[in-house]
CSV table of C-alpha atoms in Angstrom, one decimal:
chain,number,residue,atom,x,y,z
I,1,MET,CA,179.2,-65.3,18.2
I,2,THR,CA,178.7,-61.7,19.2
I,3,ASP,CA,181.2,-58.9,19.6
I,4,SER,CA,180.1,-55.8,21.3
I,5,ALA,CA,181.6,-52.5,22.6
I,6,SER,CA,178.3,-51.6,24.3
I,7,PRO,CA,178.2,-50.6,27.9
I,8,THR,CA,175.9,-53.5,28.8
I,9,SER,CA,177.9,-56.5,29.9
I,10,LEU,CA,177.1,-60.2,30.3
I,11,LEU,CA,179.2,-59.8,33.5
I,12,GLY,CA,176.5,-57.6,35.0
I,13,ARG,CA,178.5,-54.4,34.9
I,14,PRO,CA,179.8,-52.1,32.1
I,15,CYS,CA,182.7,-53.4,30.0
I,16,ARG,CA,184.6,-51.7,27.1
I,17,ARG,CA,184.3,-54.8,24.9
I,18,GLN,CA,182.9,-58.3,25.1
I,19,ALA,CA,182.4,-61.3,22.8
I,20,LEU,CA,180.5,-64.6,23.2
I,21,LEU,CA,181.1,-67.8,21.3
I,22,THR,CA,178.9,-70.9,21.7
I,23,LEU,CA,180.1,-74.2,20.3
I,24,PRO,CA,179.2,-77.9,20.7
I,25,ALA,CA,181.0,-79.4,23.7
I,26,GLN,CA,183.4,-81.5,21.6
I,27,GLU,CA,187.2,-81.6,21.6
I,28,ALA,CA,187.2,-80.9,17.9
I,29,HIS,CA,186.0,-77.4,18.6
I,30,VAL,CA,188.8,-76.4,21.0
I,31,SER,CA,191.1,-75.1,18.3
I,32,ALA,CA,188.2,-72.9,16.9
I,33,ALA,CA,187.8,-71.3,20.3
I,34,ARG,CA,191.6,-70.8,20.7
I,35,HIS,CA,191.8,-69.1,17.2
I,36,PHE,CA,188.7,-67.0,17.9
I,37,ALA,CA,190.3,-65.7,21.2
I,38,ALA,CA,193.7,-65.0,19.6
I,39,ASP,CA,192.1,-63.1,16.7
I,40,LEU,CA,189.7,-61.2,18.8
I,41,LEU,CA,192.4,-60.1,21.4
I,42,GLU,CA,194.6,-59.0,18.6
I,43,THR,CA,191.7,-56.9,17.2
I,44,TRP,CA,191.3,-55.4,20.7
I,45,SER,CA,195.0,-54.5,20.8
I,46,VAL,CA,195.8,-56.7,23.8
I,47,PRO,CA,199.7,-56.9,23.9
I,48,ALA,CA,201.2,-60.1,22.5
I,49,SER,CA,202.6,-61.4,25.8
I,50,GLU,CA,199.2,-61.0,27.6
I,51,ARG,CA,197.4,-62.3,24.6
I,52,ASP,CA,199.5,-65.4,24.6
I,53,SER,CA,198.7,-66.0,28.3
I,54,ALA,CA,195.0,-65.4,27.7
I,55,VAL,CA,194.9,-67.8,24.7
I,56,LEU,CA,196.6,-70.5,26.8
I,57,ILE,CA,194.0,-70.0,29.6
I,58,VAL,CA,191.2,-70.2,27.0
I,59,ASP,CA,192.7,-73.4,25.5
I,60,GLU,CA,192.8,-75.1,28.9
I,61,LEU,CA,189.3,-74.0,30.1
I,62,VAL,CA,187.7,-74.8,26.7
I,63,ALA,CA,189.5,-78.2,26.6
I,64,ASN,CA,188.0,-79.1,30.0
I,65,ALA,CA,184.6,-77.9,28.9
I,66,ALA,CA,184.8,-80.0,25.8
I,67,GLN,CA,185.9,-83.0,27.7
I,68,TYR,CA,183.3,-82.8,30.5
I,69,GLY,CA,180.4,-80.9,29.0
I,70,HIS,CA,177.5,-82.7,27.4
I,71,GLU,CA,175.9,-80.5,24.8
I,72,ARG,CA,177.4,-77.1,24.4
I,73,MET,CA,180.1,-74.8,25.8
I,74,THR,CA,180.4,-71.0,25.7
I,75,LEU,CA,183.4,-68.7,25.8
I,76,LEU,CA,182.9,-65.2,27.1
I,77,LEU,CA,185.7,-62.7,26.7
I,78,ALA,CA,185.2,-59.3,28.3
I,79,LEU,CA,187.8,-56.5,28.4
I,80,ASP,CA,187.1,-54.1,31.3
I,81,HIS,CA,189.7,-51.3,31.4
I,82,GLU,CA,192.9,-53.3,32.3
I,83,THR,CA,191.3,-56.6,33.1
I,84,LEU,CA,190.4,-59.4,30.7
I,85,HIS,CA,187.6,-61.7,32.0
I,86,ILE,CA,187.6,-65.2,30.5
I,87,VAL,CA,184.4,-67.2,31.3
I,88,VAL,CA,183.8,-70.7,30.0
I,89,THR,CA,180.5,-72.5,30.7
I,90,ASP,CA,179.5,-76.0,29.9
I,91,SER,CA,176.6,-78.4,30.6
I,92,GLY,CA,178.6,-80.8,32.6
I,93,ALA,CA,178.6,-81.6,36.3
I,94,ALA,CA,181.4,-80.6,38.7
I,95,VAL,CA,182.6,-84.1,39.1
I,96,LYS,CA,186.3,-85.1,39.0
I,97,ARG,CA,186.6,-88.1,36.8
I,98,HIS,CA,189.4,-90.5,37.0
I,99,ARG,CA,190.7,-91.9,33.7
I,100,PRO,CA,192.8,-95.0,34.2
I,101,ASP,CA,193.9,-94.9,30.5
I,102,ILE,CA,195.9,-91.6,31.1
I,103,ALA,CA,199.0,-91.5,33.3
I,104,PRO,CA,198.7,-89.0,36.1
I,105,ASP,CA,201.7,-87.0,34.8
I,106,GLU,CA,200.0,-86.5,31.4
I,107,HIS,CA,196.7,-85.2,32.8
I,108,GLY,CA,195.5,-82.5,35.2
I,109,ARG,CA,198.1,-79.8,34.7
I,110,GLY,CA,195.7,-77.4,33.0
I,111,SER,CA,194.2,-76.0,36.2
I,112,GLY,CA,197.7,-75.3,37.6
I,113,ILE,CA,198.6,-73.4,34.4
I,114,VAL,CA,195.5,-71.3,34.6
I,115,GLN,CA,196.0,-70.5,38.2
I,116,TYR,CA,199.6,-69.5,37.6
I,117,LEU,CA,198.7,-67.2,34.6
I,118,ALA,CA,195.5,-65.6,35.9
I,119,GLN,CA,195.1,-63.0,38.6
I,120,SER,CA,192.2,-65.0,40.0
I,121,THR,CA,190.1,-68.0,39.1
I,122,GLU,CA,186.7,-69.3,40.2
I,123,THR,CA,184.6,-72.4,39.5
I,124,ARG,CA,181.0,-72.6,40.3
I,125,GLN,CA,178.2,-75.0,39.6
I,126,THR,CA,175.1,-73.5,37.9
I,127,ARG,CA,171.7,-74.9,37.3
I,128,SER,CA,172.7,-75.8,33.7
I,129,GLY,CA,176.3,-76.9,34.3
I,130,ARG,CA,179.6,-75.5,35.3
I,131,GLU,CA,181.2,-72.0,35.0
I,132,VAL,CA,184.9,-71.4,35.2
I,133,SER,CA,186.2,-67.9,35.1
I,134,ALA,CA,189.7,-66.4,35.1
I,135,ARG,CA,190.8,-62.8,35.3
I,136,LEU,CA,194.0,-61.6,33.6
I,137,ARG,CA,195.5,-58.1,33.9
I,138,CYS,CA,196.0,-56.5,30.5
I,139,SER,CA,197.8,-53.3,29.6
I,140,PRO,CA,195.8,-50.7,27.7
């Protein structure tokens, strides 16, 4: 884990603050990522309502990475003026898997929640896996 207020950003442009957490891609680590995000955003003085939305986005994105990733997953949080960037990467393929053991009404709502809460979302396949990003407006 790194936490930095340096002008060099993993997003390729200056950011006020950023932090990176890398964990094994296992569902048992989703709560650790959620607590990490909540504590960090509180430290960064992100208002409670925006922090709650961001933590819900982190929870959904990391849960997907844990479910479909193979080795590790990373969570990048970067606060750039009034925008919080949430980027989750994993080592999985961008393949939609059908799970017959889960009823359709109990699975698949996470992406809708993320799209509702975020200003924008983007999913892209990288050489090493999948990257999902969400941007959320945050008050100073």
